[in-house]
CSV table of N, CA and C in Angstrom, one decimal:
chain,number,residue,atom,x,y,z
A,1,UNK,N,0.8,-1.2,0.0
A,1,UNK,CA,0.0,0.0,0.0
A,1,UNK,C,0.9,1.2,0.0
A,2,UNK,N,0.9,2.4,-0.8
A,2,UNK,CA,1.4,3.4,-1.0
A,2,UNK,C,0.5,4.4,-0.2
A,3,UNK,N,0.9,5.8,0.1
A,3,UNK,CA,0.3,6.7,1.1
A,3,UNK,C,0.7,8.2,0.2
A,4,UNK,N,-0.6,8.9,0.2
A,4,UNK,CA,-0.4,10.1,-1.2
A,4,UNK,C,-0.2,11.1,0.1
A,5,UNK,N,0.3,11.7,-0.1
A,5,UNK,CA,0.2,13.3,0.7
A,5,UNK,C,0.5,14.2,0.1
A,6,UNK,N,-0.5,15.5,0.7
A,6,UNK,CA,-0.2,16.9,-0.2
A,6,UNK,C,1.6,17.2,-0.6
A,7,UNK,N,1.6,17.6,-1.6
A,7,UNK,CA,3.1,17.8,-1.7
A,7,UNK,C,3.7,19.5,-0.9
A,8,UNK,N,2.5,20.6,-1.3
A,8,UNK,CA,3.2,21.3,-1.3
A,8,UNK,C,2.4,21.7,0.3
A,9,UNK,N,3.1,22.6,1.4
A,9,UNK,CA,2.0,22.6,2.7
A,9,UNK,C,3.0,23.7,3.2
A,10,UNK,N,2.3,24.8,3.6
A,10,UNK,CA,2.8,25.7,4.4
A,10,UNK,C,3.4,26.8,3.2
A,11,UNK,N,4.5,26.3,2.9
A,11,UNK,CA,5.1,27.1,1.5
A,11,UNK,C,5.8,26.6,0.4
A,12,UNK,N,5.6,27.5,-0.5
A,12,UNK,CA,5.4,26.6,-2.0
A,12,UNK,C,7.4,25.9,-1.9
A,13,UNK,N,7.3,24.5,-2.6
A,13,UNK,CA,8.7,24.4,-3.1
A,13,UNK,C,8.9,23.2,-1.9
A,14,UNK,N,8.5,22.8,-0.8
A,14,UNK,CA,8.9,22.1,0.4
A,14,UNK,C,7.5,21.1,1.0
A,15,UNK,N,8.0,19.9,1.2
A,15,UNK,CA,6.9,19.0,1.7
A,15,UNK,C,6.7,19.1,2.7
A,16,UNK,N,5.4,18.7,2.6
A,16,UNK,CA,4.9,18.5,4.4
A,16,UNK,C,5.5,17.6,5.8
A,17,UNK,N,5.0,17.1,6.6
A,17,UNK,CA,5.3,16.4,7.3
A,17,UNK,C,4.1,15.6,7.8
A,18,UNK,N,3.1,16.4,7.5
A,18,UNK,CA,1.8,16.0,8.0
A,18,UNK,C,1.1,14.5,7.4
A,19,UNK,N,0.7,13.6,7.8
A,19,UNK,CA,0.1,12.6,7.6
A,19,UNK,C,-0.7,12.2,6.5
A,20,UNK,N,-1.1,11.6,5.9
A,20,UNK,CA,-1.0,11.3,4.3
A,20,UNK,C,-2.6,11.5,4.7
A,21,UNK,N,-3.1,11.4,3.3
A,21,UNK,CA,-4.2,12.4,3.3
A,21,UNK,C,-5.4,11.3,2.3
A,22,UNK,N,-4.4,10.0,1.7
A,22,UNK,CA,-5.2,9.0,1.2
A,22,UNK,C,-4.0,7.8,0.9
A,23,UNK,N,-4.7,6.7,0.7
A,23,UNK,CA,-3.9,5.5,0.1
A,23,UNK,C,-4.1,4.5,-1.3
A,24,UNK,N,-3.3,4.2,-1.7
A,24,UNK,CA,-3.5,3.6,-2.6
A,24,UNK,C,-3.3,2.4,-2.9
A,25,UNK,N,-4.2,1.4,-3.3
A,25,UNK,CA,-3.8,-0.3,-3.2
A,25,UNK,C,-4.9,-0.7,-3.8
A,26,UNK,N,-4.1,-1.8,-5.0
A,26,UNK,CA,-4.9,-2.5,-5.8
A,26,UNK,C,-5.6,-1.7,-7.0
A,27,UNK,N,-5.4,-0.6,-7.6
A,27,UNK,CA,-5.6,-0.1,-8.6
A,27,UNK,C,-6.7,1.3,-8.3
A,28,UNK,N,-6.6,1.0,-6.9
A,28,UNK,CA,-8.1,2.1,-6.4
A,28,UNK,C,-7.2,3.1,-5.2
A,29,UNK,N,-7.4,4.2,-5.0
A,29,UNK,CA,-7.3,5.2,-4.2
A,29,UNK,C,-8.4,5.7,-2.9
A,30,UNK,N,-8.2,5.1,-1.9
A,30,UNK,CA,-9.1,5.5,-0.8
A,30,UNK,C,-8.5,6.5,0.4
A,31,UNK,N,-9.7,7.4,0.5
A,31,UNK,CA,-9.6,8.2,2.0
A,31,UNK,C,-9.1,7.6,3.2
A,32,UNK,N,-8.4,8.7,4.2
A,32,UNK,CA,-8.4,8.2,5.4
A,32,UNK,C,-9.4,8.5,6.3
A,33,UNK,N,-9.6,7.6,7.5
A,33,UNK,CA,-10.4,7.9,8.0
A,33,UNK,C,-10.1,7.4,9.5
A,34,UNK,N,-10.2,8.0,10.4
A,34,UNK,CA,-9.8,7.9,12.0
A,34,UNK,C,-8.0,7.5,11.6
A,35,UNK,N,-7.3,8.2,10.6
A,35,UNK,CA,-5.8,7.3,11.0
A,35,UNK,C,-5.8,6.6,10.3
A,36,UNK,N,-6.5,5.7,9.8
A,36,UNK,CA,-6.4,4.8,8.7
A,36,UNK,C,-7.5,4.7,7.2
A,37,UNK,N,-6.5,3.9,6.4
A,37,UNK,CA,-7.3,3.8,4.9
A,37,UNK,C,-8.8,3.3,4.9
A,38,UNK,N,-10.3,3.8,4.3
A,38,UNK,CA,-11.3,3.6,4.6
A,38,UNK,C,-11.3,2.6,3.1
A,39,UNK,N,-10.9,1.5,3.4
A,39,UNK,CA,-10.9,0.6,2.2
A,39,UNK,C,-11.9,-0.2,1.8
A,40,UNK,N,-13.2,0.2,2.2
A,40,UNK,CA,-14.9,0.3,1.7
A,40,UNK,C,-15.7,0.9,0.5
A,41,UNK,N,-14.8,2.3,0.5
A,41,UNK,CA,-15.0,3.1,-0.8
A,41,UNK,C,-14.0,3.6,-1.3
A,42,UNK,N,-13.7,3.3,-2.5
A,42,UNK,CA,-12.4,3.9,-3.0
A,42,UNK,C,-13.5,4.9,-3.9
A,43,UNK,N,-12.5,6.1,-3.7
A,43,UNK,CA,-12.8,7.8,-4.2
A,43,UNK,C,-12.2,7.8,-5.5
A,44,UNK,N,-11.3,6.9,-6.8
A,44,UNK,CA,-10.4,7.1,-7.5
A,44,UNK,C,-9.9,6.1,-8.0
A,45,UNK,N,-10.5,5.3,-9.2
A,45,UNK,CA,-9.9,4.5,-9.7
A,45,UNK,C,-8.5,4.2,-10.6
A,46,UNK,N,-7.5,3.8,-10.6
A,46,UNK,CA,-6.5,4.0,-11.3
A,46,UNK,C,-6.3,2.9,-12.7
A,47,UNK,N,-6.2,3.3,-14.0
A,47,UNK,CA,-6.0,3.2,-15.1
A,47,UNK,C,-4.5,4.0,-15.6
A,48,UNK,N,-4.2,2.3,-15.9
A,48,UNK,CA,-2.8,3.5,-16.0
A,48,UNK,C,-2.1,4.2,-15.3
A,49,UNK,N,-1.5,5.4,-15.9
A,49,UNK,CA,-1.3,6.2,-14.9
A,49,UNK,C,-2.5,7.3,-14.5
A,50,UNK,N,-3.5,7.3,-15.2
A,50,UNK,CA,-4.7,8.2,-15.1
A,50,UNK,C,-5.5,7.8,-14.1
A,51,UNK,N,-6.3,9.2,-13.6
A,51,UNK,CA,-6.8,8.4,-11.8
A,51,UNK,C,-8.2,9.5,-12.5
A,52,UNK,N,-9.3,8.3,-12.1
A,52,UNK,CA,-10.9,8.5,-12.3
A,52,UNK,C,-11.6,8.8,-11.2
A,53,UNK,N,-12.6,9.5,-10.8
A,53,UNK,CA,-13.4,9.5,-9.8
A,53,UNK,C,-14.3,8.5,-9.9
A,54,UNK,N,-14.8,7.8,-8.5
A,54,UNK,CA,-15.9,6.6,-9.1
A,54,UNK,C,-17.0,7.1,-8.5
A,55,UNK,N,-18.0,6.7,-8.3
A,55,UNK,CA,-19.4,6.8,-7.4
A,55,UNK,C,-19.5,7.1,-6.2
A,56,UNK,N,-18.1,6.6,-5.4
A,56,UNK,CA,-17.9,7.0,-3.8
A,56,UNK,C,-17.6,8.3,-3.8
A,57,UNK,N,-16.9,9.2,-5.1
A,57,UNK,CA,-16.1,10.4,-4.6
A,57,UNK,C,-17.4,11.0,-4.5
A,58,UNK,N,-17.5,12.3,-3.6
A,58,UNK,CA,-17.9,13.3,-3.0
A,58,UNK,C,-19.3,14.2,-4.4
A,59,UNK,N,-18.1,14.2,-5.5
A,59,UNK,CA,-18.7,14.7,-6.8
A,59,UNK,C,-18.9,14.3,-7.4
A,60,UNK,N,-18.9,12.3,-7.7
A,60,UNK,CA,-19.5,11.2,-8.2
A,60,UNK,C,-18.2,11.1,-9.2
A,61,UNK,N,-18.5,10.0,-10.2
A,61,UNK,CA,-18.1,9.4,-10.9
A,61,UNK,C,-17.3,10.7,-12.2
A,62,UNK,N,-16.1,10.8,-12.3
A,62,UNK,CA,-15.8,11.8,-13.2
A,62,UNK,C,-15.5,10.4,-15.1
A,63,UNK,N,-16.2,11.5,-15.9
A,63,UNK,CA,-16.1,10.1,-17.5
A,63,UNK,C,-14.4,10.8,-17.7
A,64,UNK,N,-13.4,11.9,-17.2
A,64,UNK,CA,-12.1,12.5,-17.8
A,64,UNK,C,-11.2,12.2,-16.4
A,65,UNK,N,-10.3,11.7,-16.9
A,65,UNK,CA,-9.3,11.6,-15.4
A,65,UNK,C,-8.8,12.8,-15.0
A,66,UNK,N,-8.9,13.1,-13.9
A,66,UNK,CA,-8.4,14.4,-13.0
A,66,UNK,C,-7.1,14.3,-12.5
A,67,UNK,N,-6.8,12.9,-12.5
A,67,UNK,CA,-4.9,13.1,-11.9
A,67,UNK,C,-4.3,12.1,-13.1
A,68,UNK,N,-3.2,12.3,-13.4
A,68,UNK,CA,-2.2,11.6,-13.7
A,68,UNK,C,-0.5,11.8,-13.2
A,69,UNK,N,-0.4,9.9,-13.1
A,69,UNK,CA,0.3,9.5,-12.1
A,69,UNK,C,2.1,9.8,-12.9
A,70,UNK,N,2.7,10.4,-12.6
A,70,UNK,CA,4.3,10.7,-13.0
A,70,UNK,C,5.2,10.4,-12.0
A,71,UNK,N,5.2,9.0,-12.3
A,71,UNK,CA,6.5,8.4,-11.1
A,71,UNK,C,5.8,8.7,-9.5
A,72,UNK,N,6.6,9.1,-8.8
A,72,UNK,CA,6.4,9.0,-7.6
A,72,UNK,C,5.2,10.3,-7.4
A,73,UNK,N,5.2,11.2,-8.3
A,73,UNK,CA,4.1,12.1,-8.1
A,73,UNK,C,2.8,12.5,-8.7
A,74,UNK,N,1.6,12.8,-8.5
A,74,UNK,CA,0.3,12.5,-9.1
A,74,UNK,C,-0.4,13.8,-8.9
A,75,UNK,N,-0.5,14.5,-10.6
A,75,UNK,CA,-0.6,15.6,-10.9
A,75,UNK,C,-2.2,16.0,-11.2
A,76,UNK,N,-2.3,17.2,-11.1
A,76,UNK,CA,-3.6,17.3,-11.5
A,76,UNK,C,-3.7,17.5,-13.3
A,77,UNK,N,-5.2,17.1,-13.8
A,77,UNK,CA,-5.4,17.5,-15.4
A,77,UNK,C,-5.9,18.8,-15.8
A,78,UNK,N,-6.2,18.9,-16.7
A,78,UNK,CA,-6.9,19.9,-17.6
A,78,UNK,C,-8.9,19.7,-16.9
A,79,UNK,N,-8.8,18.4,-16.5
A,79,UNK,CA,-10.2,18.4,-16.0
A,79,UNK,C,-11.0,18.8,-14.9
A,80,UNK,N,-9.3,18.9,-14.2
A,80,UNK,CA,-9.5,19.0,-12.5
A,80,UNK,C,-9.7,20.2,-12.2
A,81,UNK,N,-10.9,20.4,-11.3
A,81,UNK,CA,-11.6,22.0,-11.4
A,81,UNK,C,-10.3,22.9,-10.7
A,82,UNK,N,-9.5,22.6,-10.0
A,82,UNK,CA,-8.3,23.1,-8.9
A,82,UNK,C,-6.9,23.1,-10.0
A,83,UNK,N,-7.0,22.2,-11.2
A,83,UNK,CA,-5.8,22.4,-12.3
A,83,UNK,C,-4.9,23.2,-11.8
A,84,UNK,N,-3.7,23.2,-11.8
A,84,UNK,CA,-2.6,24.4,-12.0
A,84,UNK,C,-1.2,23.4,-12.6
A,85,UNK,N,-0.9,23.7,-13.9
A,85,UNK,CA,0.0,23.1,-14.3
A,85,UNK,C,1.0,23.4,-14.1
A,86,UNK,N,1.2,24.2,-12.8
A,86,UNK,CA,2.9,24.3,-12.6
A,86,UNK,C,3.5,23.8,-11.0
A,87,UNK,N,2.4,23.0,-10.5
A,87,UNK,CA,2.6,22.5,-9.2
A,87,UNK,C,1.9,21.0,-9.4
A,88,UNK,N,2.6,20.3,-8.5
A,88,UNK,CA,2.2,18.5,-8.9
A,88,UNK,C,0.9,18.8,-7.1
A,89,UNK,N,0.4,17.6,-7.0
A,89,UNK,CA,-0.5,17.8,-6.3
A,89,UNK,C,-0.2,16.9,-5.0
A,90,UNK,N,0.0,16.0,-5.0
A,90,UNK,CA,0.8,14.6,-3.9
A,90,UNK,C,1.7,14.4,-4.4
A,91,UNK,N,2.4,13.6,-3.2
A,91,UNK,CA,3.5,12.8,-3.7
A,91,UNK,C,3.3,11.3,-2.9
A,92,UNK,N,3.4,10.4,-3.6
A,92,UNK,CA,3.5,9.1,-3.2
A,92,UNK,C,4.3,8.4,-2.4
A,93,UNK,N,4.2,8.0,-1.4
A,93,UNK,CA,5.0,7.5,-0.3
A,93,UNK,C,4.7,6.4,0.0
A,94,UNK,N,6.1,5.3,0.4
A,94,UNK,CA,5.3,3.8,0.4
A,94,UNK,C,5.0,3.4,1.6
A,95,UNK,N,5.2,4.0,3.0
A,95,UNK,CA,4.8,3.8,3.9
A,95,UNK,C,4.0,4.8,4.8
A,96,UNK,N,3.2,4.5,5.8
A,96,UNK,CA,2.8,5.9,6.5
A,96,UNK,C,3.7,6.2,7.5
A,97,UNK,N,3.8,7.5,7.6
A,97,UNK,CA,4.7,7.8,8.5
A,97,UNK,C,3.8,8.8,10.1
């Protein structure tokens, strides 16, 4: 299981420290919840490296992927209402810390 956390937190250019904010295992992306992965509903299905919203997320099922996955970092699209193409959005971590 991998652990996504915001990349950028407090100020631009420097990672956080703060506790991952979702996980990822088995091709799906799920929330945390009390401390741990709520691995009931996954919020984001992964294809590829492109990440889907499914029926659990918040704003339902997206048909255009909103993240794509670049190595250890997982960026936002052209679809994602928050886009900014010059900042990646998490970064992928393989353990929680």
């Amino acid at each position: 299981m991998q652990f996504l956390h915001q990349s950028l937190y407090g100020h631009a250019g420097e990672t956080h420290t703060a506790k991952p904010i979702m996980a990822m295992s088995g091709g799906h992306i799920y929330g945390i919840k009390d401390g741990r992965p709520d691995l009931t509903k996954p919020l984001y299905k992964v294809t590829g490296n492109q990440v889907y919203a499914t029926t659990f997320h918040p704003s339902g099922a997206s048909p255009h992927a909103l993240f794509e996955i670049h190595g250890d970092q997982i960026h936002t699209t052209i679809h994602h209402p928050a886009h900014d193409p010059n900042a990646h959005t998490f970064e992928i971590k393989g353990m929680m810390t």
